[in-house]
Amino acid sequence: MKTRDKILLSSLSLFNAEGEPTVTTVDIANDLDISPGNLYYHFHGKEEIIQELFAAYEVELIDILKAPIEKSLGAKDAWFYLYIVFEHIFNHRYLYRNLNDILQRYPHIAKRFSKLLELKVQAVRAVGLELRSQNIIDLDDTMLERLCDNVAMSLTFWLNYNQLRERNTSNEIMIHQGVFQVMSLVSQHLRPEYRYFYDECCALFDALAMSDPA
Protein backbone atom coordinates (compact mmCIF):
# COMPACT_ATOMS: atom_id res chain seq x y z
CA MET A 1 0.00 0.00 0.00
CA LYS A 2 1.31 3.44 -0.90
CA THR A 3 2.14 5.89 1.88
CA ARG A 4 -0.60 8.25 0.69
CA ASP A 5 -3.23 5.53 1.04
CA LYS A 6 -1.87 4.55 4.46
CA ILE A 7 -2.20 8.17 5.59
CA LEU A 8 -5.84 8.25 4.51
CA LEU A 9 -6.67 4.95 6.24
CA SER A 10 -4.90 6.01 9.43
CA SER A 11 -6.62 9.40 9.39
CA LEU A 12 -10.05 7.83 8.94
CA SER A 13 -9.42 5.41 11.79
CA LEU A 14 -8.18 8.13 14.14
CA PHE A 15 -10.95 10.56 13.20
CA ASN A 16 -13.59 7.87 13.85
CA ALA A 17 -12.05 6.79 17.15
CA GLU A 18 -11.06 10.13 18.67
CA GLY A 19 -13.03 12.75 16.76
CA GLU A 20 -11.66 14.79 13.89
CA PRO A 21 -11.06 18.06 15.83
CA THR A 22 -8.73 16.41 18.37
CA VAL A 23 -6.52 14.66 15.79
CA THR A 24 -3.54 16.54 14.35
CA THR A 25 -1.27 15.71 11.44
CA VAL A 26 1.43 14.93 14.02
CA ASP A 27 -0.90 12.34 15.58
CA ILE A 28 -1.43 10.78 12.17
CA ALA A 29 2.31 10.72 11.45
CA ASN A 30 3.01 9.14 14.84
CA ASP A 31 0.34 6.50 14.24
CA LEU A 32 2.11 5.53 11.00
CA ASP A 33 5.58 5.93 12.47
CA ILE A 34 6.58 8.41 9.80
CA SER A 35 7.92 11.95 10.11
CA PRO A 36 5.56 14.95 9.89
CA GLY A 37 7.64 16.04 6.91
CA ASN A 38 6.90 12.79 5.12
CA LEU A 39 3.19 13.28 5.74
CA TYR A 40 3.42 16.91 4.55
CA TYR A 41 4.97 15.67 1.31
CA HIS A 42 1.69 13.90 0.55
CA PHE A 43 -0.84 16.25 2.22
CA HIS A 44 -0.22 19.90 2.98
CA GLY A 45 -2.26 19.87 6.17
CA LYS A 46 -5.31 18.16 7.63
CA GLU A 47 -7.71 20.04 5.37
CA GLU A 48 -6.40 18.21 2.31
CA ILE A 49 -6.85 14.89 4.10
CA ILE A 50 -10.43 15.79 5.01
CA GLN A 51 -11.13 16.80 1.42
CA GLU A 52 -9.88 13.51 0.02
CA LEU A 53 -11.67 11.39 2.63
CA PHE A 54 -14.93 13.20 1.95
CA ALA A 55 -14.50 12.88 -1.82
CA ALA A 56 -14.14 9.09 -1.51
CA TYR A 57 -17.11 8.90 0.87
CA GLU A 58 -19.18 11.06 -1.46
CA VAL A 59 -18.53 8.92 -4.55
CA GLU A 60 -19.43 5.69 -2.76
CA LEU A 61 -22.56 7.11 -1.10
CA ILE A 62 -23.84 8.55 -4.36
CA ASP A 63 -23.56 5.10 -5.96
CA ILE A 64 -25.40 3.54 -3.02
CA LEU A 65 -28.17 6.15 -2.92
CA LYS A 66 -28.79 5.97 -6.66
CA ALA A 67 -29.43 2.22 -6.51
CA PRO A 68 -33.17 2.34 -5.61
CA ILE A 69 -33.70 5.27 -7.98
CA GLU A 70 -32.36 3.27 -10.91
CA LYS A 71 -33.76 -0.15 -9.92
CA SER A 72 -36.82 -0.99 -7.82
CA LEU A 73 -36.41 -2.78 -4.48
CA GLY A 74 -38.73 -5.23 -2.76
CA ALA A 75 -39.49 -5.16 0.96
CA LYS A 76 -36.67 -7.47 2.04
CA ASP A 77 -34.24 -5.87 -0.40
CA ALA A 78 -35.10 -2.49 1.12
CA TRP A 79 -34.17 -3.80 4.58
CA PHE A 80 -30.76 -4.99 3.38
CA TYR A 81 -30.32 -1.76 1.46
CA LEU A 82 -30.89 0.26 4.63
CA TYR A 83 -28.17 -1.71 6.38
CA ILE A 84 -25.71 -0.90 3.57
CA VAL A 85 -26.50 2.82 3.82
CA PHE A 86 -26.13 2.88 7.61
CA GLU A 87 -22.93 0.83 7.44
CA HIS A 88 -21.36 3.25 4.96
CA ILE A 89 -22.31 6.23 7.12
CA PHE A 90 -20.93 4.48 10.19
CA ASN A 91 -17.61 3.86 8.45
CA HIS A 92 -17.31 7.65 8.15
CA ARG A 93 -18.87 8.50 11.49
CA TYR A 94 -16.31 11.23 12.29
CA LEU A 95 -18.15 13.38 9.74
CA TYR A 96 -21.61 12.89 11.24
CA ARG A 97 -20.61 13.08 14.89
CA ASN A 98 -19.05 16.50 14.31
CA LEU A 99 -21.21 17.53 11.37
CA ASN A 100 -22.02 21.18 12.10
CA ASP A 101 -18.45 22.03 13.05
CA ILE A 102 -16.97 20.37 9.96
CA LEU A 103 -19.47 21.99 7.61
CA GLN A 104 -18.72 25.42 9.10
CA ARG A 105 -14.95 24.95 8.78
CA TYR A 106 -15.13 23.47 5.27
CA PRO A 107 -17.79 25.40 3.28
CA HIS A 108 -17.00 23.51 0.05
CA ILE A 109 -17.92 20.27 1.83
CA ALA A 110 -21.11 21.87 3.18
CA LYS A 111 -22.44 22.49 -0.33
CA ARG A 112 -21.70 18.94 -1.42
CA PHE A 113 -23.19 17.50 1.76
CA SER A 114 -26.44 19.37 1.07
CA LYS A 115 -26.64 17.58 -2.28
CA LEU A 116 -26.07 14.25 -0.55
CA LEU A 117 -28.89 15.04 1.86
CA GLU A 118 -31.24 15.73 -1.03
CA LEU A 119 -30.14 12.48 -2.67
CA LYS A 120 -30.98 10.64 0.56
CA VAL A 121 -34.52 12.02 0.35
CA GLN A 122 -34.79 10.99 -3.31
CA ALA A 123 -33.60 7.46 -2.51
CA VAL A 124 -36.11 7.10 0.32
CA ARG A 125 -38.85 8.45 -1.92
CA ALA A 126 -38.00 5.91 -4.63
CA VAL A 127 -38.16 3.05 -2.12
CA GLY A 128 -41.40 4.39 -0.66
CA LEU A 129 -43.07 4.73 -4.04
CA GLU A 130 -42.07 1.20 -4.96
CA LEU A 131 -43.40 -0.24 -1.69
CA ARG A 132 -46.62 1.70 -2.18
CA SER A 133 -47.01 0.42 -5.75
CA GLN A 134 -46.67 -3.13 -4.38
CA ASN A 135 -49.42 -2.35 -1.80
CA ILE A 136 -46.99 -3.03 1.04
CA ILE A 137 -47.43 0.40 2.62
CA ASP A 138 -50.47 2.65 2.66
CA LEU A 139 -49.85 6.40 2.67
CA ASP A 140 -50.68 9.38 0.49
CA ASP A 141 -48.19 11.72 -1.19
CA THR A 142 -48.10 14.15 1.73
CA MET A 143 -47.39 11.42 4.26
CA LEU A 144 -44.75 9.95 1.94
CA GLU A 145 -42.87 13.26 1.84
CA ARG A 146 -43.00 13.49 5.63
CA LEU A 147 -41.69 9.96 5.89
CA CYS A 148 -38.85 10.81 3.50
CA ASP A 149 -37.80 13.75 5.69
CA ASN A 150 -37.97 11.67 8.87
CA VAL A 151 -35.88 8.86 7.39
CA ALA A 152 -33.30 11.29 5.98
CA MET A 153 -33.16 12.93 9.41
CA SER A 154 -32.55 9.57 11.08
CA LEU A 155 -29.79 8.73 8.59
CA THR A 156 -28.09 12.06 9.27
CA PHE A 157 -28.41 12.43 13.04
CA TRP A 158 -28.75 8.87 14.37
CA LEU A 159 -25.09 8.73 15.41
CA ASN A 160 -25.37 11.95 17.40
CA TYR A 161 -28.48 10.65 19.12
CA ASN A 162 -26.74 7.43 20.13
CA GLN A 163 -23.74 9.37 21.36
CA LEU A 164 -25.93 11.63 23.52
CA ARG A 165 -27.72 8.60 24.93
CA GLU A 166 -24.29 7.14 25.81
CA ARG A 167 -25.38 3.70 24.71
CA ASN A 168 -22.73 1.07 25.33
CA THR A 169 -23.25 -1.12 22.29
CA SER A 170 -21.04 -2.78 19.71
CA ASN A 171 -20.60 -1.23 16.28
CA GLU A 172 -22.79 -3.89 14.69
CA ILE A 173 -25.65 -3.28 17.11
CA MET A 174 -25.32 0.48 16.65
CA ILE A 175 -25.84 0.03 12.92
CA HIS A 176 -28.81 -2.26 13.54
CA GLN A 177 -30.29 0.35 15.88
CA GLY A 178 -30.29 2.84 13.03
CA VAL A 179 -31.91 0.38 10.65
CA PHE A 180 -34.49 -0.60 13.26
CA GLN A 181 -35.34 3.06 13.90
CA VAL A 182 -36.12 3.58 10.21
CA MET A 183 -38.09 0.33 10.05
CA SER A 184 -40.13 1.58 13.01
CA LEU A 185 -40.96 4.77 11.09
CA VAL A 186 -42.08 2.77 8.06
CA SER A 187 -44.01 0.20 10.13
CA GLN A 188 -46.72 2.75 10.91
CA HIS A 189 -47.74 2.60 7.25
CA LEU A 190 -47.51 -1.16 6.64
CA ARG A 191 -50.68 -2.84 5.49
CA PRO A 192 -51.93 -5.41 8.05
CA GLU A 193 -50.93 -8.38 5.91
CA TYR A 194 -47.31 -7.19 5.91
CA ARG A 195 -47.09 -6.42 9.61
CA TYR A 196 -45.33 -9.75 10.14
CA PHE A 197 -42.25 -8.39 8.40
CA TYR A 198 -41.79 -5.70 11.04
CA ASP A 199 -42.43 -8.23 13.80
CA GLU A 200 -39.63 -10.39 12.34
CA CYS A 201 -37.33 -7.34 12.34
CA CYS A 202 -38.19 -6.70 16.00
CA ALA A 203 -37.42 -10.29 16.94
CA LEU A 204 -34.11 -10.20 15.06
CA PHE A 205 -33.06 -6.93 16.67
CA ASP A 206 -33.99 -8.13 20.17
CA ALA A 207 -31.97 -11.33 19.66
CA LEU A 208 -28.94 -9.35 18.45
CA ALA A 209 -29.19 -6.90 21.34
CA MET A 210 -29.34 -9.71 23.91
CA SER A 211 -26.24 -11.37 22.43
CA ASP A 212 -24.27 -8.11 22.22
CA PRO A 213 -21.02 -8.51 24.21
CA ALA A 214 -20.55 -4.75 24.65
PDB file of C-alpha atoms in Angstrom:
ATOM      1  CA  MET A   1       0.000   0.000   0.000  1.00  0.00           C
ATOM      2  CA  LYS A   2       1.310   3.443  -0.903  1.00  0.00           C
ATOM      3  CA  THR A   3       2.137   5.889   1.878  1.00  0.00           C
ATOM      4  CA  ARG A   4      -0.599   8.250   0.686  1.00  0.00           C
ATOM      5  CA  ASP A   5      -3.230   5.529   1.043  1.00  0.00           C
ATOM      6  CA  LYS A   6      -1.874   4.545   4.462  1.00  0.00           C
ATOM      7  CA  ILE A   7      -2.203   8.166   5.586  1.00  0.00           C
ATOM      8  CA  LEU A   8      -5.845   8.249   4.509  1.00  0.00           C
ATOM      9  CA  LEU A   9      -6.670   4.955   6.238  1.00  0.00           C
ATOM     10  CA  SER A  10      -4.904   6.010   9.429  1.00  0.00           C
ATOM     11  CA  SER A  11      -6.617   9.398   9.386  1.00  0.00           C
ATOM     12  CA  LEU A  12     -10.051   7.832   8.943  1.00  0.00           C
ATOM     13  CA  SER A  13      -9.424   5.408  11.793  1.00  0.00           C
ATOM     14  CA  LEU A  14      -8.175   8.132  14.142  1.00  0.00           C
ATOM     15  CA  PHE A  15     -10.953  10.558  13.204  1.00  0.00           C
ATOM     16  CA  ASN A  16     -13.586   7.874  13.854  1.00  0.00           C
ATOM     17  CA  ALA A  17     -12.050   6.788  17.150  1.00  0.00           C
ATOM     18  CA  GLU A  18     -11.060  10.127  18.671  1.00  0.00           C
ATOM     19  CA  GLY A  19     -13.032  12.748  16.761  1.00  0.00           C
ATOM     20  CA  GLU A  20     -11.664  14.791  13.889  1.00  0.00           C
ATOM     21  CA  PRO A  21     -11.058  18.058  15.827  1.00  0.00           C
ATOM     22  CA  THR A  22      -8.735  16.405  18.367  1.00  0.00           C
ATOM     23  CA  VAL A  23      -6.521  14.658  15.793  1.00  0.00           C
ATOM     24  CA  THR A  24      -3.536  16.537  14.346  1.00  0.00           C
ATOM     25  CA  THR A  25      -1.272  15.710  11.439  1.00  0.00           C
ATOM     26  CA  VAL A  26       1.434  14.932  14.023  1.00  0.00           C
ATOM     27  CA  ASP A  27      -0.901  12.339  15.575  1.00  0.00           C
ATOM     28  CA  ILE A  28      -1.426  10.781  12.167  1.00  0.00           C
ATOM     29  CA  ALA A  29       2.307  10.721  11.451  1.00  0.00           C
ATOM     30  CA  ASN A  30       3.005   9.140  14.841  1.00  0.00           C
ATOM     31  CA  ASP A  31       0.345   6.503  14.238  1.00  0.00           C
ATOM     32  CA  LEU A  32       2.107   5.527  11.002  1.00  0.00           C
ATOM     33  CA  ASP A  33       5.577   5.926  12.472  1.00  0.00           C
ATOM     34  CA  ILE A  34       6.583   8.411   9.797  1.00  0.00           C
ATOM     35  CA  SER A  35       7.923  11.951  10.112  1.00  0.00           C
ATOM     36  CA  PRO A  36       5.558  14.950   9.890  1.00  0.00           C
ATOM     37  CA  GLY A  37       7.640  16.041   6.914  1.00  0.00           C
ATOM     38  CA  ASN A  38       6.899  12.791   5.123  1.00  0.00           C
ATOM     39  CA  LEU A  39       3.189  13.284   5.737  1.00  0.00           C
ATOM     40  CA  TYR A  40       3.421  16.911   4.553  1.00  0.00           C
ATOM     41  CA  TYR A  41       4.974  15.670   1.305  1.00  0.00           C
ATOM     42  CA  HIS A  42       1.688  13.900   0.545  1.00  0.00           C
ATOM     43  CA  PHE A  43      -0.837  16.249   2.217  1.00  0.00           C
ATOM     44  CA  HIS A  44      -0.219  19.903   2.978  1.00  0.00           C
ATOM     45  CA  GLY A  45      -2.259  19.870   6.174  1.00  0.00           C
ATOM     46  CA  LYS A  46      -5.308  18.161   7.631  1.00  0.00           C
ATOM     47  CA  GLU A  47      -7.710  20.042   5.371  1.00  0.00           C
ATOM     48  CA  GLU A  48      -6.395  18.207   2.311  1.00  0.00           C
ATOM     49  CA  ILE A  49      -6.847  14.890   4.105  1.00  0.00           C
ATOM     50  CA  ILE A  50     -10.435  15.791   5.009  1.00  0.00           C
ATOM     51  CA  GLN A  51     -11.134  16.798   1.416  1.00  0.00           C
ATOM     52  CA  GLU A  52      -9.877  13.506   0.018  1.00  0.00           C
ATOM     53  CA  LEU A  53     -11.667  11.391   2.626  1.00  0.00           C
ATOM     54  CA  PHE A  54     -14.928  13.204   1.953  1.00  0.00           C
ATOM     55  CA  ALA A  55     -14.500  12.880  -1.816  1.00  0.00           C
ATOM     56  CA  ALA A  56     -14.137   9.090  -1.513  1.00  0.00           C
ATOM     57  CA  TYR A  57     -17.105   8.898   0.873  1.00  0.00           C
ATOM     58  CA  GLU A  58     -19.184  11.061  -1.455  1.00  0.00           C
ATOM     59  CA  VAL A  59     -18.533   8.924  -4.553  1.00  0.00           C
ATOM     60  CA  GLU A  60     -19.431   5.694  -2.760  1.00  0.00           C
ATOM     61  CA  LEU A  61     -22.555   7.113  -1.097  1.00  0.00           C
ATOM     62  CA  ILE A  62     -23.843   8.547  -4.363  1.00  0.00           C
ATOM     63  CA  ASP A  63     -23.556   5.100  -5.958  1.00  0.00           C
ATOM     64  CA  ILE A  64     -25.401   3.544  -3.016  1.00  0.00           C
ATOM     65  CA  LEU A  65     -28.171   6.153  -2.921  1.00  0.00           C
ATOM     66  CA  LYS A  66     -28.794   5.972  -6.659  1.00  0.00           C
ATOM     67  CA  ALA A  67     -29.433   2.221  -6.510  1.00  0.00           C
ATOM     68  CA  PRO A  68     -33.175   2.337  -5.615  1.00  0.00           C
ATOM     69  CA  ILE A  69     -33.705   5.266  -7.980  1.00  0.00           C
ATOM     70  CA  GLU A  70     -32.359   3.269 -10.908  1.00  0.00           C
ATOM     71  CA  LYS A  71     -33.758  -0.146  -9.918  1.00  0.00           C
ATOM     72  CA  SER A  72     -36.820  -0.986  -7.818  1.00  0.00           C
ATOM     73  CA  LEU A  73     -36.408  -2.784  -4.482  1.00  0.00           C
ATOM     74  CA  GLY A  74     -38.725  -5.234  -2.758  1.00  0.00           C
ATOM     75  CA  ALA A  75     -39.492  -5.160   0.964  1.00  0.00           C
ATOM     76  CA  LYS A  76     -36.670  -7.466   2.039  1.00  0.00           C
ATOM     77  CA  ASP A  77     -34.243  -5.865  -0.403  1.00  0.00           C
ATOM     78  CA  ALA A  78     -35.099  -2.489   1.120  1.00  0.00           C
ATOM     79  CA  TRP A  79     -34.174  -3.796   4.580  1.00  0.00           C
ATOM     80  CA  PHE A  80     -30.757  -4.988   3.383  1.00  0.00           C
ATOM     81  CA  TYR A  81     -30.319  -1.759   1.458  1.00  0.00           C
ATOM     82  CA  LEU A  82     -30.887   0.261   4.626  1.00  0.00           C
ATOM     83  CA  TYR A  83     -28.173  -1.707   6.377  1.00  0.00           C
ATOM     84  CA  ILE A  84     -25.711  -0.899   3.572  1.00  0.00           C
ATOM     85  CA  VAL A  85     -26.502   2.823   3.820  1.00  0.00           C
ATOM     86  CA  PHE A  86     -26.131   2.880   7.608  1.00  0.00           C
ATOM     87  CA  GLU A  87     -22.931   0.833   7.441  1.00  0.00           C
ATOM     88  CA  HIS A  88     -21.361   3.254   4.965  1.00  0.00           C
ATOM     89  CA  ILE A  89     -22.305   6.228   7.119  1.00  0.00           C
ATOM     90  CA  PHE A  90     -20.935   4.478  10.195  1.00  0.00           C
ATOM     91  CA  ASN A  91     -17.614   3.859   8.453  1.00  0.00           C
ATOM     92  CA  HIS A  92     -17.307   7.651   8.148  1.00  0.00           C
ATOM     93  CA  ARG A  93     -18.865   8.503  11.491  1.00  0.00           C
ATOM     94  CA  TYR A  94     -16.315  11.226  12.286  1.00  0.00           C
ATOM     95  CA  LEU A  95     -18.151  13.380   9.743  1.00  0.00           C
ATOM     96  CA  TYR A  96     -21.613  12.893  11.243  1.00  0.00           C
ATOM     97  CA  ARG A  97     -20.611  13.084  14.891  1.00  0.00           C
ATOM     98  CA  ASN A  98     -19.046  16.501  14.306  1.00  0.00           C
ATOM     99  CA  LEU A  99     -21.211  17.528  11.369  1.00  0.00           C
ATOM    100  CA  ASN A 100     -22.021  21.182  12.099  1.00  0.00           C
ATOM    101  CA  ASP A 101     -18.447  22.027  13.045  1.00  0.00           C
ATOM    102  CA  ILE A 102     -16.965  20.368   9.958  1.00  0.00           C
ATOM    103  CA  LEU A 103     -19.473  21.989   7.611  1.00  0.00           C
ATOM    104  CA  GLN A 104     -18.717  25.415   9.096  1.00  0.00           C
ATOM    105  CA  ARG A 105     -14.952  24.949   8.778  1.00  0.00           C
ATOM    106  CA  TYR A 106     -15.127  23.473   5.274  1.00  0.00           C
ATOM    107  CA  PRO A 107     -17.791  25.402   3.280  1.00  0.00           C
ATOM    108  CA  HIS A 108     -16.998  23.511   0.054  1.00  0.00           C
ATOM    109  CA  ILE A 109     -17.923  20.268   1.833  1.00  0.00           C
ATOM    110  CA  ALA A 110     -21.112  21.869   3.177  1.00  0.00           C
ATOM    111  CA  LYS A 111     -22.442  22.490  -0.334  1.00  0.00           C
ATOM    112  CA  ARG A 112     -21.700  18.944  -1.423  1.00  0.00           C
ATOM    113  CA  PHE A 113     -23.186  17.499   1.757  1.00  0.00           C
ATOM    114  CA  SER A 114     -26.442  19.369   1.067  1.00  0.00           C
ATOM    115  CA  LYS A 115     -26.638  17.585  -2.282  1.00  0.00           C
ATOM    116  CA  LEU A 116     -26.067  14.246  -0.548  1.00  0.00           C
ATOM    117  CA  LEU A 117     -28.892  15.044   1.857  1.00  0.00           C
ATOM    118  CA  GLU A 118     -31.240  15.732  -1.032  1.00  0.00           C
ATOM    119  CA  LEU A 119     -30.144  12.484  -2.667  1.00  0.00           C
ATOM    120  CA  LYS A 120     -30.977  10.642   0.565  1.00  0.00           C
ATOM    121  CA  VAL A 121     -34.515  12.023   0.347  1.00  0.00           C
ATOM    122  CA  GLN A 122     -34.789  10.992  -3.307  1.00  0.00           C
ATOM    123  CA  ALA A 123     -33.601   7.463  -2.514  1.00  0.00           C
ATOM    124  CA  VAL A 124     -36.111   7.099   0.319  1.00  0.00           C
ATOM    125  CA  ARG A 125     -38.851   8.450  -1.924  1.00  0.00           C
ATOM    126  CA  ALA A 126     -37.998   5.911  -4.629  1.00  0.00           C
ATOM    127  CA  VAL A 127     -38.165   3.051  -2.120  1.00  0.00           C
ATOM    128  CA  GLY A 128     -41.397   4.394  -0.656  1.00  0.00           C
ATOM    129  CA  LEU A 129     -43.071   4.735  -4.040  1.00  0.00           C
ATOM    130  CA  GLU A 130     -42.074   1.195  -4.960  1.00  0.00           C
ATOM    131  CA  LEU A 131     -43.397  -0.236  -1.686  1.00  0.00           C
ATOM    132  CA  ARG A 132     -46.622   1.700  -2.184  1.00  0.00           C
ATOM    133  CA  SER A 133     -47.009   0.421  -5.752  1.00  0.00           C
ATOM    134  CA  GLN A 134     -46.675  -3.133  -4.378  1.00  0.00           C
ATOM    135  CA  ASN A 135     -49.420  -2.346  -1.802  1.00  0.00           C
ATOM    136  CA  ILE A 136     -46.995  -3.027   1.038  1.00  0.00           C
ATOM    137  CA  ILE A 137     -47.433   0.399   2.622  1.00  0.00           C
ATOM    138  CA  ASP A 138     -50.468   2.647   2.661  1.00  0.00           C
ATOM    139  CA  LEU A 139     -49.847   6.399   2.669  1.00  0.00           C
ATOM    140  CA  ASP A 140     -50.676   9.381   0.489  1.00  0.00           C
ATOM    141  CA  ASP A 141     -48.191  11.725  -1.191  1.00  0.00           C
ATOM    142  CA  THR A 142     -48.098  14.155   1.727  1.00  0.00           C
ATOM    143  CA  MET A 143     -47.388  11.424   4.260  1.00  0.00           C
ATOM    144  CA  LEU A 144     -44.753   9.949   1.940  1.00  0.00           C
ATOM    145  CA  GLU A 145     -42.870  13.260   1.844  1.00  0.00           C
ATOM    146  CA  ARG A 146     -43.002  13.492   5.634  1.00  0.00           C
ATOM    147  CA  LEU A 147     -41.693   9.957   5.894  1.00  0.00           C
ATOM    148  CA  CYS A 148     -38.847  10.809   3.500  1.00  0.00           C
ATOM    149  CA  ASP A 149     -37.805  13.749   5.686  1.00  0.00           C
ATOM    150  CA  ASN A 150     -37.965  11.665   8.868  1.00  0.00           C
ATOM    151  CA  VAL A 151     -35.877   8.865   7.390  1.00  0.00           C
ATOM    152  CA  ALA A 152     -33.297  11.294   5.976  1.00  0.00           C
ATOM    153  CA  MET A 153     -33.157  12.930   9.412  1.00  0.00           C
ATOM    154  CA  SER A 154     -32.549   9.568  11.075  1.00  0.00           C
ATOM    155  CA  LEU A 155     -29.790   8.733   8.592  1.00  0.00           C
ATOM    156  CA  THR A 156     -28.085  12.059   9.266  1.00  0.00           C
ATOM    157  CA  PHE A 157     -28.410  12.425  13.041  1.00  0.00           C
ATOM    158  CA  TRP A 158     -28.749   8.866  14.369  1.00  0.00           C
ATOM    159  CA  LEU A 159     -25.088   8.728  15.413  1.00  0.00           C
ATOM    160  CA  ASN A 160     -25.375  11.954  17.402  1.00  0.00           C
ATOM    161  CA  TYR A 161     -28.480  10.648  19.120  1.00  0.00           C
ATOM    162  CA  ASN A 162     -26.739   7.429  20.125  1.00  0.00           C
ATOM    163  CA  GLN A 163     -23.743   9.373  21.360  1.00  0.00           C
ATOM    164  CA  LEU A 164     -25.932  11.633  23.515  1.00  0.00           C
ATOM    165  CA  ARG A 165     -27.722   8.596  24.935  1.00  0.00           C
ATOM    166  CA  GLU A 166     -24.290   7.143  25.813  1.00  0.00           C
ATOM    167  CA  ARG A 167     -25.378   3.704  24.713  1.00  0.00           C
ATOM    168  CA  ASN A 168     -22.732   1.071  25.331  1.00  0.00           C
ATOM    169  CA  THR A 169     -23.247  -1.125  22.292  1.00  0.00           C
ATOM    170  CA  SER A 170     -21.044  -2.781  19.706  1.00  0.00           C
ATOM    171  CA  ASN A 171     -20.598  -1.231  16.278  1.00  0.00           C
ATOM    172  CA  GLU A 172     -22.791  -3.893  14.688  1.00  0.00           C
ATOM    173  CA  ILE A 173     -25.646  -3.276  17.113  1.00  0.00           C
ATOM    174  CA  MET A 174     -25.320   0.481  16.652  1.00  0.00           C
ATOM    175  CA  ILE A 175     -25.841   0.032  12.916  1.00  0.00           C
ATOM    176  CA  HIS A 176     -28.814  -2.263  13.537  1.00  0.00           C
ATOM    177  CA  GLN A 177     -30.294   0.349  15.876  1.00  0.00           C
ATOM    178  CA  GLY A 178     -30.285   2.844  13.034  1.00  0.00           C
ATOM    179  CA  VAL A 179     -31.909   0.377  10.652  1.00  0.00           C
ATOM    180  CA  PHE A 180     -34.492  -0.604  13.262  1.00  0.00           C
ATOM    181  CA  GLN A 181     -35.342   3.055  13.899  1.00  0.00           C
ATOM    182  CA  VAL A 182     -36.121   3.581  10.207  1.00  0.00           C
ATOM    183  CA  MET A 183     -38.091   0.332  10.050  1.00  0.00           C
ATOM    184  CA  SER A 184     -40.129   1.581  13.007  1.00  0.00           C
ATOM    185  CA  LEU A 185     -40.962   4.767  11.091  1.00  0.00           C
ATOM    186  CA  VAL A 186     -42.076   2.767   8.059  1.00  0.00           C
ATOM    187  CA  SER A 187     -44.008   0.204  10.130  1.00  0.00           C
ATOM    188  CA  GLN A 188     -46.723   2.754  10.905  1.00  0.00           C
ATOM    189  CA  HIS A 189     -47.736   2.599   7.249  1.00  0.00           C
ATOM    190  CA  LEU A 190     -47.510  -1.155   6.639  1.00  0.00           C
ATOM    191  CA  ARG A 191     -50.683  -2.842   5.488  1.00  0.00           C
ATOM    192  CA  PRO A 192     -51.927  -5.406   8.048  1.00  0.00           C
ATOM    193  CA  GLU A 193     -50.930  -8.381   5.910  1.00  0.00           C
ATOM    194  CA  TYR A 194     -47.308  -7.187   5.912  1.00  0.00           C
ATOM    195  CA  ARG A 195     -47.091  -6.416   9.613  1.00  0.00           C
ATOM    196  CA  TYR A 196     -45.334  -9.751  10.137  1.00  0.00           C
ATOM    197  CA  PHE A 197     -42.245  -8.388   8.401  1.00  0.00           C
ATOM    198  CA  TYR A 198     -41.789  -5.699  11.037  1.00  0.00           C
ATOM    199  CA  ASP A 199     -42.431  -8.234  13.801  1.00  0.00           C
ATOM    200  CA  GLU A 200     -39.631 -10.385  12.343  1.00  0.00           C
ATOM    201  CA  CYS A 201     -37.332  -7.337  12.345  1.00  0.00           C
ATOM    202  CA  CYS A 202     -38.193  -6.697  16.001  1.00  0.00           C
ATOM    203  CA  ALA A 203     -37.416 -10.294  16.943  1.00  0.00           C
ATOM    204  CA  LEU A 204     -34.109 -10.204  15.061  1.00  0.00           C
ATOM    205  CA  PHE A 205     -33.062  -6.934  16.667  1.00  0.00           C
ATOM    206  CA  ASP A 206     -33.987  -8.133  20.168  1.00  0.00           C
ATOM    207  CA  ALA A 207     -31.971 -11.329  19.658  1.00  0.00           C
ATOM    208  CA  LEU A 208     -28.938  -9.353  18.448  1.00  0.00           C
ATOM    209  CA  ALA A 209     -29.191  -6.896  21.341  1.00  0.00           C
ATOM    210  CA  MET A 210     -29.340  -9.713  23.908  1.00  0.00           C
ATOM    211  CA  SER A 211     -26.239 -11.374  22.435  1.00  0.00           C
ATOM    212  CA  ASP A 212     -24.272  -8.113  22.220  1.00  0.00           C
ATOM    213  CA  PRO A 213     -21.022  -8.511  24.206  1.00  0.00           C
ATOM    214  CA  ALA A 214     -20.549  -4.749  24.655  1.00  0.00           C
TER     215      ALA A 214
END
